[in-house]
Tab-separated table of C-alpha atoms in Angstrom:
chain	number	residue	atom	x	y	z
A	1	MET	CA	-59.051	-1.069	-96.717
A	2	PRO	CA	-61.101	1.242	-94.448
A	3	LEU	CA	-60.669	1.065	-90.676
A	4	THR	CA	-63.803	0.837	-88.560
A	5	ASN	CA	-65.022	1.576	-85.065
A	6	GLU	CA	-68.396	1.494	-83.421
A	7	GLY	CA	-70.344	4.762	-83.452
A	8	GLU	CA	-72.611	5.925	-80.647
A	9	THR	CA	-75.636	4.242	-82.197
A	10	GLY	CA	-73.814	1.011	-82.634
A	11	ALA	CA	-73.397	1.576	-86.356
A	12	ARG	CA	-70.008	1.015	-87.738
A	13	LYS	CA	-68.088	4.096	-88.836
A	14	GLN	CA	-65.319	3.682	-91.293
A	15	LEU	CA	-62.191	5.863	-91.667
A	16	THR	CA	-60.429	6.002	-94.924
A	17	ALA	CA	-56.705	5.332	-94.958
A	18	ALA	CA	-56.137	9.083	-95.487
A	19	GLU	CA	-58.315	9.948	-92.459
A	20	ALA	CA	-56.531	7.360	-90.344
A	21	GLU	CA	-53.162	8.732	-91.461
A	22	ALA	CA	-54.286	12.287	-90.586
A	23	ARG	CA	-55.380	11.151	-87.107
A	24	MET	CA	-52.078	9.299	-86.694
A	25	GLN	CA	-50.205	12.522	-87.536
A	26	VAL	CA	-52.222	14.347	-84.833
A	27	LEU	CA	-51.293	11.597	-82.371
A	28	ILE	CA	-47.608	11.798	-83.348
A	29	ALA	CA	-47.610	15.618	-83.105
A	30	ASP	CA	-49.300	15.460	-79.691
A	31	ARG	CA	-46.777	12.916	-78.453
A	32	ALA	CA	-43.887	15.079	-79.799
A	33	ALA	CA	-45.312	18.171	-78.062
A	34	ARG	CA	-45.574	16.281	-74.754
A	35	ALA	CA	-41.997	15.030	-75.169
A	36	ALA	CA	-40.784	18.587	-75.895
A	37	GLN	CA	-42.591	19.883	-72.795
A	38	ALA	CA	-41.065	17.118	-70.680
A	39	ALA	CA	-37.614	17.916	-72.095
A	40	GLU	CA	-38.118	21.624	-71.315
A	41	ARG	CA	-39.162	20.803	-67.727
A	42	ALA	CA	-36.127	18.533	-67.366
A	43	SER	CA	-33.864	21.256	-68.774
A	44	ARG	CA	-35.233	23.849	-66.324
A	45	ALA	CA	-34.832	21.383	-63.457
A	46	ALA	CA	-31.237	20.698	-64.520
A	47	GLU	CA	-30.535	24.449	-64.716
A	48	ARG	CA	-32.010	24.964	-61.224
A	49	ALA	CA	-29.957	22.071	-59.858
A	50	ALA	CA	-26.788	23.457	-61.470
A	51	ALA	CA	-27.499	26.919	-60.028
A	52	GLU	CA	-28.078	25.405	-56.582
A	53	ARG	CA	-24.814	23.439	-56.824
A	54	ALA	CA	-22.952	26.577	-57.928
A	55	ALA	CA	-24.436	28.570	-55.041
A	56	ALA	CA	-23.527	25.815	-52.582
A	57	ALA	CA	-19.983	25.659	-53.964
A	58	ARG	CA	-19.514	29.448	-53.841
A	59	PRO	CA	-17.457	30.381	-50.801
A	60	ASP	CA	-19.163	32.365	-48.059
A	61	PHE	CA	-15.964	34.376	-47.552
A	62	PHE	CA	-13.157	35.293	-49.912
A	63	THR	CA	-9.595	36.632	-49.865
A	64	PRO	CA	-9.859	40.377	-50.582
A	65	VAL	CA	-6.746	40.726	-52.753
A	66	ALA	CA	-3.827	38.689	-54.024
A	67	GLY	CA	-1.233	40.587	-52.024
A	68	ARG	CA	1.440	40.430	-49.363
A	69	LEU	CA	0.841	41.423	-45.735
A	70	THR	CA	2.971	44.511	-45.077
A	71	SER	CA	1.390	45.951	-41.947
A	72	CYS	CA	-0.495	44.345	-39.085
A	73	PHE	CA	-3.405	45.328	-36.846
A	74	CYS	CA	-1.021	46.681	-34.221
A	75	PRO	CA	0.678	49.794	-32.858
A	76	ARG	CA	2.740	51.459	-35.555
A	77	TRP	CA	4.793	54.653	-35.443
A	78	GLY	CA	3.401	55.534	-32.018
A	79	THR	CA	-0.267	55.043	-32.863
A	80	MET	CA	-2.621	52.134	-33.407
A	81	HIS	CA	-2.969	50.858	-36.970
A	82	TRP	CA	-6.610	49.709	-36.979
A	83	GLY	CA	-6.403	47.444	-39.998
A	84	ILE	CA	-4.030	45.403	-42.119
A	85	ASP	CA	-2.208	46.421	-45.273
A	86	LEU	CA	-1.895	44.042	-48.202
A	87	ALA	CA	0.593	45.258	-50.820
A	88	ALA	CA	-0.156	44.458	-54.450
A	89	PRO	CA	0.622	46.001	-57.839
A	90	MET	CA	-1.466	48.957	-58.969
A	91	MET	CA	-4.859	47.967	-60.407
A	92	THR	CA	-4.835	44.472	-58.849
A	93	PRO	CA	-8.489	43.405	-58.380
A	94	ILE	CA	-9.994	43.778	-54.902
A	95	TYR	CA	-12.894	41.508	-53.968
A	96	ALA	CA	-15.690	41.628	-51.398
A	97	VAL	CA	-14.738	39.324	-48.512
A	98	GLY	CA	-18.370	38.296	-48.051
A	99	ASP	CA	-21.931	38.965	-49.145
A	100	ALA	CA	-22.821	42.510	-48.121
A	101	VAL	CA	-24.500	45.815	-48.860
A	102	VAL	CA	-22.307	48.735	-49.929
A	103	THR	CA	-23.097	51.494	-47.428
A	104	GLU	CA	-20.503	53.985	-48.682
A	105	ALA	CA	-18.136	54.174	-51.635
A	106	GLY	CA	-15.962	57.008	-52.888
A	107	PRO	CA	-13.461	59.635	-51.765
A	108	ALA	CA	-12.626	59.913	-48.057
A	109	SER	CA	-9.781	61.759	-46.372
A	110	GLY	CA	-6.922	59.548	-45.293
A	111	TYR	CA	-8.250	56.553	-47.216
A	112	GLY	CA	-8.194	58.282	-50.594
A	113	ASN	CA	-11.053	56.135	-51.856
A	114	VAL	CA	-12.989	53.977	-49.413
A	115	ILE	CA	-15.672	51.286	-49.499
A	116	TYR	CA	-17.779	50.240	-46.490
A	117	LEU	CA	-19.540	46.876	-46.704
A	118	GLN	CA	-22.156	45.860	-44.125
A	119	HIS	CA	-22.454	42.094	-43.795
A	120	GLU	CA	-25.563	40.151	-42.791
A	121	ASN	CA	-24.391	39.720	-39.179
A	122	GLY	CA	-23.885	43.496	-38.851
A	123	ASP	CA	-20.090	43.483	-39.149
A	124	VAL	CA	-18.587	46.125	-41.419
A	125	THR	CA	-15.489	45.708	-43.575
A	126	VAL	CA	-13.673	48.824	-44.755
A	127	TYR	CA	-11.415	48.941	-47.817
A	128	GLY	CA	-9.068	51.881	-48.383
A	129	HIS	CA	-6.592	53.498	-50.799
A	130	MET	CA	-8.125	52.092	-54.009
A	131	GLU	CA	-7.328	53.579	-57.394
A	132	VAL	CA	-10.696	52.556	-58.880
A	133	VAL	CA	-13.986	51.947	-57.067
A	134	GLU	CA	-16.286	49.561	-58.975
A	135	VAL	CA	-19.369	49.763	-56.700
A	136	GLN	CA	-21.618	52.437	-55.262
A	137	ALA	CA	-23.675	52.899	-52.118
A	138	GLY	CA	-26.735	50.655	-52.200
A	139	ASP	CA	-25.176	47.900	-54.306
A	140	ILE	CA	-25.496	44.331	-53.077
A	141	VAL	CA	-22.259	42.371	-53.499
A	142	THR	CA	-21.370	38.721	-53.114
A	143	ALA	CA	-18.250	37.093	-51.711
A	144	GLY	CA	-15.546	37.235	-54.357
A	145	GLN	CA	-17.183	39.980	-56.413
A	146	LEU	CA	-14.864	42.650	-57.831
A	147	ILE	CA	-15.413	45.882	-55.900
A	148	ALA	CA	-12.275	47.934	-56.601
A	149	LYS	CA	-8.692	47.987	-57.845
A	150	VAL	CA	-5.546	48.547	-55.801
A	151	GLY	CA	-4.177	52.051	-55.630
A	152	SER	CA	-2.165	54.372	-53.439
A	153	ARG	CA	-4.655	57.164	-52.780
A	154	GLY	CA	-4.848	59.148	-49.557
A	155	PHE	CA	-2.252	58.723	-46.793
A	156	SER	CA	-0.374	55.886	-48.438
A	157	THR	CA	3.244	54.865	-48.941
A	158	GLY	CA	2.623	52.655	-51.981
A	159	PRO	CA	-0.010	50.543	-53.722
A	160	HIS	CA	-1.898	48.387	-51.246
A	161	LEU	CA	-5.286	47.538	-49.784
A	162	HIS	CA	-5.961	48.761	-46.252
A	163	LEU	CA	-8.622	46.498	-44.688
A	164	GLU	CA	-10.469	47.131	-41.411
A	165	VAL	CA	-13.236	45.199	-39.651
A	166	TYR	CA	-15.812	46.558	-37.204
A	167	ASP	CA	-17.468	43.837	-35.132
A	168	GLY	CA	-21.216	44.517	-34.989
A	169	GLY	CA	-21.171	47.697	-37.074
A	170	LEU	CA	-19.310	50.997	-37.231
A	171	ARG	CA	-19.973	51.663	-33.546
A	172	GLY	CA	-18.662	48.217	-32.682
A	173	GLU	CA	-15.175	47.171	-31.727
A	174	ARG	CA	-12.475	47.231	-34.385
A	175	VAL	CA	-10.979	43.760	-34.640
A	176	ASP	CA	-7.970	42.217	-36.351
A	177	PRO	CA	-9.012	41.424	-39.947
A	178	ILE	CA	-6.648	38.426	-40.007
A	179	ASP	CA	-8.446	36.825	-37.042
A	180	TRP	CA	-11.874	37.798	-38.389
A	181	LEU	CA	-11.140	36.253	-41.797
A	182	ALA	CA	-9.487	33.170	-40.263
A	183	ALA	CA	-12.654	32.521	-38.237
A	184	ARG	CA	-14.439	32.398	-41.604
A	185	GLY	CA	-11.959	30.077	-43.288
A	186	VAL	CA	-9.869	32.687	-45.105
A	187	ARG	CA	-6.119	32.790	-44.544
A	188	ILE	CA	-4.024	35.859	-45.240
């Protein structure tokens, strides 16, 4: 039986069952497209929320290496040792202690290989004696990102990470990395 509706002139217009079915398929397809768009928006919103949760859960500061403290920020052998040494097996991963810009990376006398990271507040962390350097000057790194691997390059008595901290930049005061990290929630 044909379906009817009023036309603009008031005359009745009839749709055949096939025409009504075709219009119904358009309606169903339109509804499905709207549902797919809503699902896509919900998926993007869920991805954004997950990324925000992950960013919020990511630590602001990180332990630089899984190692053992073998030398303090203190006088040693008649001279000041301006950093700490953390012994670890060769090729142990070394991580950025915080978000930073790599200002220098590569060979340097005494350190063997060195990495300088400038943090947002201006402080600089210095990593020395690495076997492998995984970053280069200009890179932006995040807390916990792999930047190097433990070595024994330069003036070194065995595989370890030498870590220094300059408060306020390279012209600033050198401070004890243990205290600096502790103030940021990282224990050595």
